[in-house]
Each structure stands twice: as structure tokens, then as C-alpha cells.
Coordinates of C-alpha atoms in Angstrom, one line a residue:
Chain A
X5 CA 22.8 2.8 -80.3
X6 CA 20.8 1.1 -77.8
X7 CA 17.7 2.9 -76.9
X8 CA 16.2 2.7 -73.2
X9 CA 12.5 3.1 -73.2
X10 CA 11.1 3.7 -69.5
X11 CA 7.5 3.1 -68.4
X12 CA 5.2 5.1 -67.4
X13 CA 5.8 8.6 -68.0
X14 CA 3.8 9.4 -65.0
X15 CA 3.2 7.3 -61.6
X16 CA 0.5 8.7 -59.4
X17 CA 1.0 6.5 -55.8
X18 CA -0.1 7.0 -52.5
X19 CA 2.2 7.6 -49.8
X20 CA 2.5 4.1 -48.2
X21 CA 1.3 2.5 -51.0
X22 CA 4.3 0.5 -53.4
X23 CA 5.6 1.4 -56.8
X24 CA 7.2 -0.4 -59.3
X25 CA 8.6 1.2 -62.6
X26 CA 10.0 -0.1 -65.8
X27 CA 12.8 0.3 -68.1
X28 CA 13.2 -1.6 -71.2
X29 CA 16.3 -1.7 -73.7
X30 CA 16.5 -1.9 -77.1
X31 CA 18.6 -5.2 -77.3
X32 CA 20.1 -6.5 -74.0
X33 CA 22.3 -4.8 -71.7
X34 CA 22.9 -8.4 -69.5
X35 CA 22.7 -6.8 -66.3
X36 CA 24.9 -3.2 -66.8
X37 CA 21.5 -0.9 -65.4
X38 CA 21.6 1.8 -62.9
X39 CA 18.7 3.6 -61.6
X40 CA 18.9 7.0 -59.7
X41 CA 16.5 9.1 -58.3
X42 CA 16.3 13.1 -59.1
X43 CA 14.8 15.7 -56.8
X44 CA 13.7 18.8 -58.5
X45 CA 16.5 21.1 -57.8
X46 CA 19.4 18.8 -57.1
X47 CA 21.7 16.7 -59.4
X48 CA 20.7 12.5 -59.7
X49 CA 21.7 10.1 -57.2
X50 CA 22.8 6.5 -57.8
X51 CA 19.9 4.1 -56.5
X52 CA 20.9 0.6 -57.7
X53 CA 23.3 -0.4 -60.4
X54 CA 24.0 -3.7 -61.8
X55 CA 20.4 -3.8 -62.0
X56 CA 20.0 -5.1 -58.8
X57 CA 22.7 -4.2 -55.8
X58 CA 21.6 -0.7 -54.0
X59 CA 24.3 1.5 -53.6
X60 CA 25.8 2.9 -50.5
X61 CA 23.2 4.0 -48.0
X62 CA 20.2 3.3 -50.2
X63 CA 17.0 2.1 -48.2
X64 CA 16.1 -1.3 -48.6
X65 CA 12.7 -0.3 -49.7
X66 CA 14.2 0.5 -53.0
X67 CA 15.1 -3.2 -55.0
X68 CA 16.1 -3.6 -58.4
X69 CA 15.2 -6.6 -60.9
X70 CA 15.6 -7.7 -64.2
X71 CA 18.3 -8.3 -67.2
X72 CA 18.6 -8.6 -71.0
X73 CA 16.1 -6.0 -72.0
X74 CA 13.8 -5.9 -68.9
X75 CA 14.3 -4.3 -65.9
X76 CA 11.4 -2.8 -63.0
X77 CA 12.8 -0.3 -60.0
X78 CA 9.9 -1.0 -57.1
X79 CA 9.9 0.6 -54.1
X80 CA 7.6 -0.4 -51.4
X81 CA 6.0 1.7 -48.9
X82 CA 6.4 4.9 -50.6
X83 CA 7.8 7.6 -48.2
X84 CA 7.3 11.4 -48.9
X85 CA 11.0 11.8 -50.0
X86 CA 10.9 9.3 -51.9
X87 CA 8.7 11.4 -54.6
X88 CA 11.5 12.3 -57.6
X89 CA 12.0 11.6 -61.0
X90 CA 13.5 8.0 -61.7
X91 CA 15.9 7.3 -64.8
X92 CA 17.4 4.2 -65.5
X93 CA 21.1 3.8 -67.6
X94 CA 22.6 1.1 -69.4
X95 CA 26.5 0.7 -69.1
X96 CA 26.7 -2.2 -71.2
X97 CA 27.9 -2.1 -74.3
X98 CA 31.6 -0.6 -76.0
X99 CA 32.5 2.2 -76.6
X100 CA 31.1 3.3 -73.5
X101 CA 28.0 5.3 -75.1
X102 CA 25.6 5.2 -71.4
X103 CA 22.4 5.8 -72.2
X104 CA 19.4 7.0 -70.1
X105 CA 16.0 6.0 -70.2
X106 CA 13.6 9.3 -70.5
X107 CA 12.8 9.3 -66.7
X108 CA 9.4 8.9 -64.4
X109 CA 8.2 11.0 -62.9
X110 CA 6.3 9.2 -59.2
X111 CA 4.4 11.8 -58.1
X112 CA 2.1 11.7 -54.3
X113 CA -1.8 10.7 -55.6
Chain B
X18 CA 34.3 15.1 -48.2
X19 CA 34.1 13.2 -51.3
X20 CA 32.6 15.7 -53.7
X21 CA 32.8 17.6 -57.3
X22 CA 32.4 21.3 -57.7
X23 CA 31.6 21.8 -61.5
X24 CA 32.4 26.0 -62.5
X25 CA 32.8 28.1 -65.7
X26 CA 29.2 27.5 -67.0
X27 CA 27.2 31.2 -68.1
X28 CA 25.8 32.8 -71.1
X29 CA 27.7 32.1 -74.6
X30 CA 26.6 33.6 -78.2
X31 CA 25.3 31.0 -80.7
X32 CA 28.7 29.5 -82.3
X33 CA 30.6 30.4 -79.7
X34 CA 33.0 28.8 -77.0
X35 CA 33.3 27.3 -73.1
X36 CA 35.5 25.2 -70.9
X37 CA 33.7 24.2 -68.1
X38 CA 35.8 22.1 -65.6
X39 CA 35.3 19.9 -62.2
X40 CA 36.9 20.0 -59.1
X41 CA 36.9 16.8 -57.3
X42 CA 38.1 16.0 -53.8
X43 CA 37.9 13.4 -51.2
X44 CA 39.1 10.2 -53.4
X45 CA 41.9 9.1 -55.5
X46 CA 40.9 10.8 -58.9
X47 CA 43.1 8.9 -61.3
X48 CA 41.5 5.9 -60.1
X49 CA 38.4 6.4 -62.0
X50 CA 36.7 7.1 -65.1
X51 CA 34.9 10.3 -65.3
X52 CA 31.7 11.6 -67.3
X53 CA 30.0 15.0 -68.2
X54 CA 25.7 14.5 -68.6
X55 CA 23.6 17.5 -69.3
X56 CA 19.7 17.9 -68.9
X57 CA 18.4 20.8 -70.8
X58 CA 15.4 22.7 -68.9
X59 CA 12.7 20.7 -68.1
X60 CA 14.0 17.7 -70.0
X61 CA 15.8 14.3 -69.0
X62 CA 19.5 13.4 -68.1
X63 CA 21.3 13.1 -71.5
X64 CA 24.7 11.0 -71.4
X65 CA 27.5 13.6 -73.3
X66 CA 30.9 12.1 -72.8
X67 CA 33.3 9.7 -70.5
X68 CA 37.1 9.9 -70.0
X69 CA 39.2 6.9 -69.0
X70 CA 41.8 7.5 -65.3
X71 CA 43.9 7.8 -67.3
X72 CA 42.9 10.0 -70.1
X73 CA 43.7 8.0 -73.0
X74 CA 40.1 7.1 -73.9
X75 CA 37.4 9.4 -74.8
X76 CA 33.8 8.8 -75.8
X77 CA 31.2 10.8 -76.8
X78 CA 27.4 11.4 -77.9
X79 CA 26.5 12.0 -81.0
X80 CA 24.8 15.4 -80.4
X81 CA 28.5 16.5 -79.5
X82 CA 31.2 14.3 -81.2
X83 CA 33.3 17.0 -83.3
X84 CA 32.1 19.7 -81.4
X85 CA 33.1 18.9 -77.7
X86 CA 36.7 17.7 -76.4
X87 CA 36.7 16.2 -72.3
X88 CA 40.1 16.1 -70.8
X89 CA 41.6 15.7 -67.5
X90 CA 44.5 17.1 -65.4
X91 CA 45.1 14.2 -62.9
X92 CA 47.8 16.3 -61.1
X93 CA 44.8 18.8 -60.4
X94 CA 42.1 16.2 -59.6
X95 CA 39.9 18.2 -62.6
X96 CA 37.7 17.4 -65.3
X97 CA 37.4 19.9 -68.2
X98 CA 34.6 19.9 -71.1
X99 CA 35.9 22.4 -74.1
X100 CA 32.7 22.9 -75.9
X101 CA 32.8 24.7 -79.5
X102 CA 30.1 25.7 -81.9
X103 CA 27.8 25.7 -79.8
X104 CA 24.0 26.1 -80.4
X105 CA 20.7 26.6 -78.5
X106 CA 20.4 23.0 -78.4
X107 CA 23.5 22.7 -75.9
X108 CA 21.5 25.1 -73.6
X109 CA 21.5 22.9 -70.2
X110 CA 22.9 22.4 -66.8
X111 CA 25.9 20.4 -67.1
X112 CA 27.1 17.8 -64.3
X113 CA 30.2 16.0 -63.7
X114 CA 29.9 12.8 -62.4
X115 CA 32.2 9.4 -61.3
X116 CA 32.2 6.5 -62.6
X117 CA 32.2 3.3 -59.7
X118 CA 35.2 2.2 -61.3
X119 CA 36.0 1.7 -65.0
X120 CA 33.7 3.5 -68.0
X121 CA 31.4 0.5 -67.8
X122 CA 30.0 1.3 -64.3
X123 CA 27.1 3.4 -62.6
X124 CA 27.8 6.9 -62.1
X125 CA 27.9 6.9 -58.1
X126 CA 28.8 10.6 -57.2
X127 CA 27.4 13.6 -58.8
X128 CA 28.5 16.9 -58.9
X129 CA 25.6 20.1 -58.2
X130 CA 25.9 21.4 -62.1
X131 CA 26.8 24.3 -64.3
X132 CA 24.6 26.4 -66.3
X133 CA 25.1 26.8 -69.4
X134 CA 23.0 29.4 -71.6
X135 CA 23.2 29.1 -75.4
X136 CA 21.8 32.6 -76.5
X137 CA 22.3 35.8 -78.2

């Protein structure tokens, strides 16, 4: 089972500040990574998947880098809305087991 | 409007039974691969299992292989999640959610969740 390890638990930011957050897997994914963002209250939403194209409607403040086992979400110029839980999720190997990172949580400094 | 509408979650006895199921709308259902995550209270998104468009292929996680059994009625556009035995540990709210395409994909459209209480 591959194992997603996400970094830190807890992001304290500014608002207009940037952020960038990490996800690490246990052996490599290649690029097969999705990020989403949760509100408190409301299901995820896909941010970026192939660990680097946004999905529809995503702001381009949000980018996506990385493959193998390292992969950063940054968003730059933090706006309020943007303050949510982040997971990432690997999609890579078979039998589709998707695993999710434990999450963090960007919260306004 | 592209959506799912997840329904039957509520309040279940320990060892006892559910089928929750998934409405979707809005897109060609059989076209895609479709997954149920849960997230128990104040905890992260857990993976549970994925169904193929077809519904030949399941998957599962290992908290639920044995125990859970995802199907899908493509004439109906719905997912089901038949969930036996189940424990406090299943206590969560459940989402649907659609694949971009195929099983190895992001998860692009999400449905609001079911509750589902594991108590006696």
C-alpha cells in the first residue's frame, strides 16, 4: 500500500502572503496526484490532478509540481476563500487502491 | 446540472446493515468509473471503494473488503454501497464521487454526503 505523507499539519499564512504545501509518497506515483481543497461543511473539490494541470475553473493562483514521490501545492497570494483543508491523492498504482494524504489544514495568521 | 445526490445514510446498531446509494445527473454515467470516500468526524478523506462504467470491476480498502459490496445500476444513473457488519469505526459521512475518466483518475465531481451513525 502506498502511503501519502503530507506536510505540515498546520499552515498559519497571511492573507496575501503565498503558501506552498507538500505531499510525499511512499514509493513513486510518476505523476497520478490530485489535490483538492475542503471547506468546513462542504464535500472536497478537485484542485489540480496529474500533479500539475488545474481542473476546470480553478484559479491560476493555485499550481501544482512534482512527480515520483514529491509533490508541493503553492498558491500565491492567498485569498480569504482560499483558507480550507488541502489533501492530496495518488491514482497511480493497480488495483485502483487511491490513497489520500492526511490533509493541511492553511489557516489565516 | 451535473451533480450527485448521495441518500439512505442514518443511525444503524453495531453489526448491523445499510445501502446507501447516489443519484447522478447531468453526464453520461456509464462513461465513468465511480468511488465512495468517507471521513469520519473531524478526521481526513479515507478512499473506501471504486467501481468500473461498466461494473465489472470493484476495488476496495482494506478497512472494508468483506464487509462492503459497491454496485451500480447504469439504467438508473445510481451508485449503491451495501455496507454489513458494521462497527463504530464506519461511523462517517459518506460521499460519492466521479472519476475524470477511467479508475486511475482524479475524483472531479463530488457529491454533498450521507451520514452515517454507527451506534447503539
Amino acid at each position: 500500500e502506498i502511503v501519502m505523507t503530507q506536510s505540515p499539519a498546520t499552515l498559519s499564512v497571511s492573507p496575501g502572503e503565498g503558501a506552498t504545501l507538500s505531499c510525499r509518497a511512499s514509493q513513486s506515483v510518476s505523476s497520478n496526484l490530485a489535490w483538492y481543497q475542503q471547506k468546513p461543511g462542504q464535500a472536497p473539490r478537485l484542485l489540480i490532478y496529474g500533479a500539475s494541470t488545474r481542473a476546470s475553473g480553478i484559479p491560476i493562483r493555485f499550481s501544482g509540481s512534482g512527480s515520483g514521490t514529491e509533490f508541493s501545492l503553492t498558491i500565491s497570494s492567498l485569498q480569504s476563500e482560499d483558507f480550507a483543508v488541502y489533501y492530496c491523492q495518488q491514482y497511480n498504482n493497480w488495483p485502483p487502491l487511491h490513497t489520500f494524504g492526511q490533509g493541511t489544514k492553511l489557516e489565516i495568521k | 446540472e451535473v451533480q450527485l445526490l448521495e441518500s439512505g445514510g442514518g443511525l444503524v446498531q453495531p453489526g448491523g446493515s445499510l445501502r446507501l446509494s447516489c443519484a447522478a445527473s447531468g453526464f453520461t454515467f456509464s462513461n465513468y468509473a465511480m468511488n465512495w470516500v468517507r471521513q469520519a468526524p473531524g478526521k481526513g478523506l479515507e478512499w473506501v471503494s471504486v467501481i468500473g462504467g461498466g461494473g465489472g470491476s470493484t476495488y476496495y480498502g482494506d478497512s472494508v473488503r468483506g464487509r462492503f459490496s459497491i454496485s451500480r445500476d447504469n439504467f438508473k444513473n445510481t451508485l449503491y454501497l451495501r455496507m454489513n457488519s458494521l462497527g463504530a469505526e464506519d461511523t462517517a459521512i459518506y460521499y460519492c464521487a466521479k472519476n475524470q475518466a477511467g479508475p486511475l483518475s482524479g475524483l472531479d465531481l463530488w457529491g454533498q454526503g450521507t451520514v452515517v451513525t454507527v451506534s447503539s
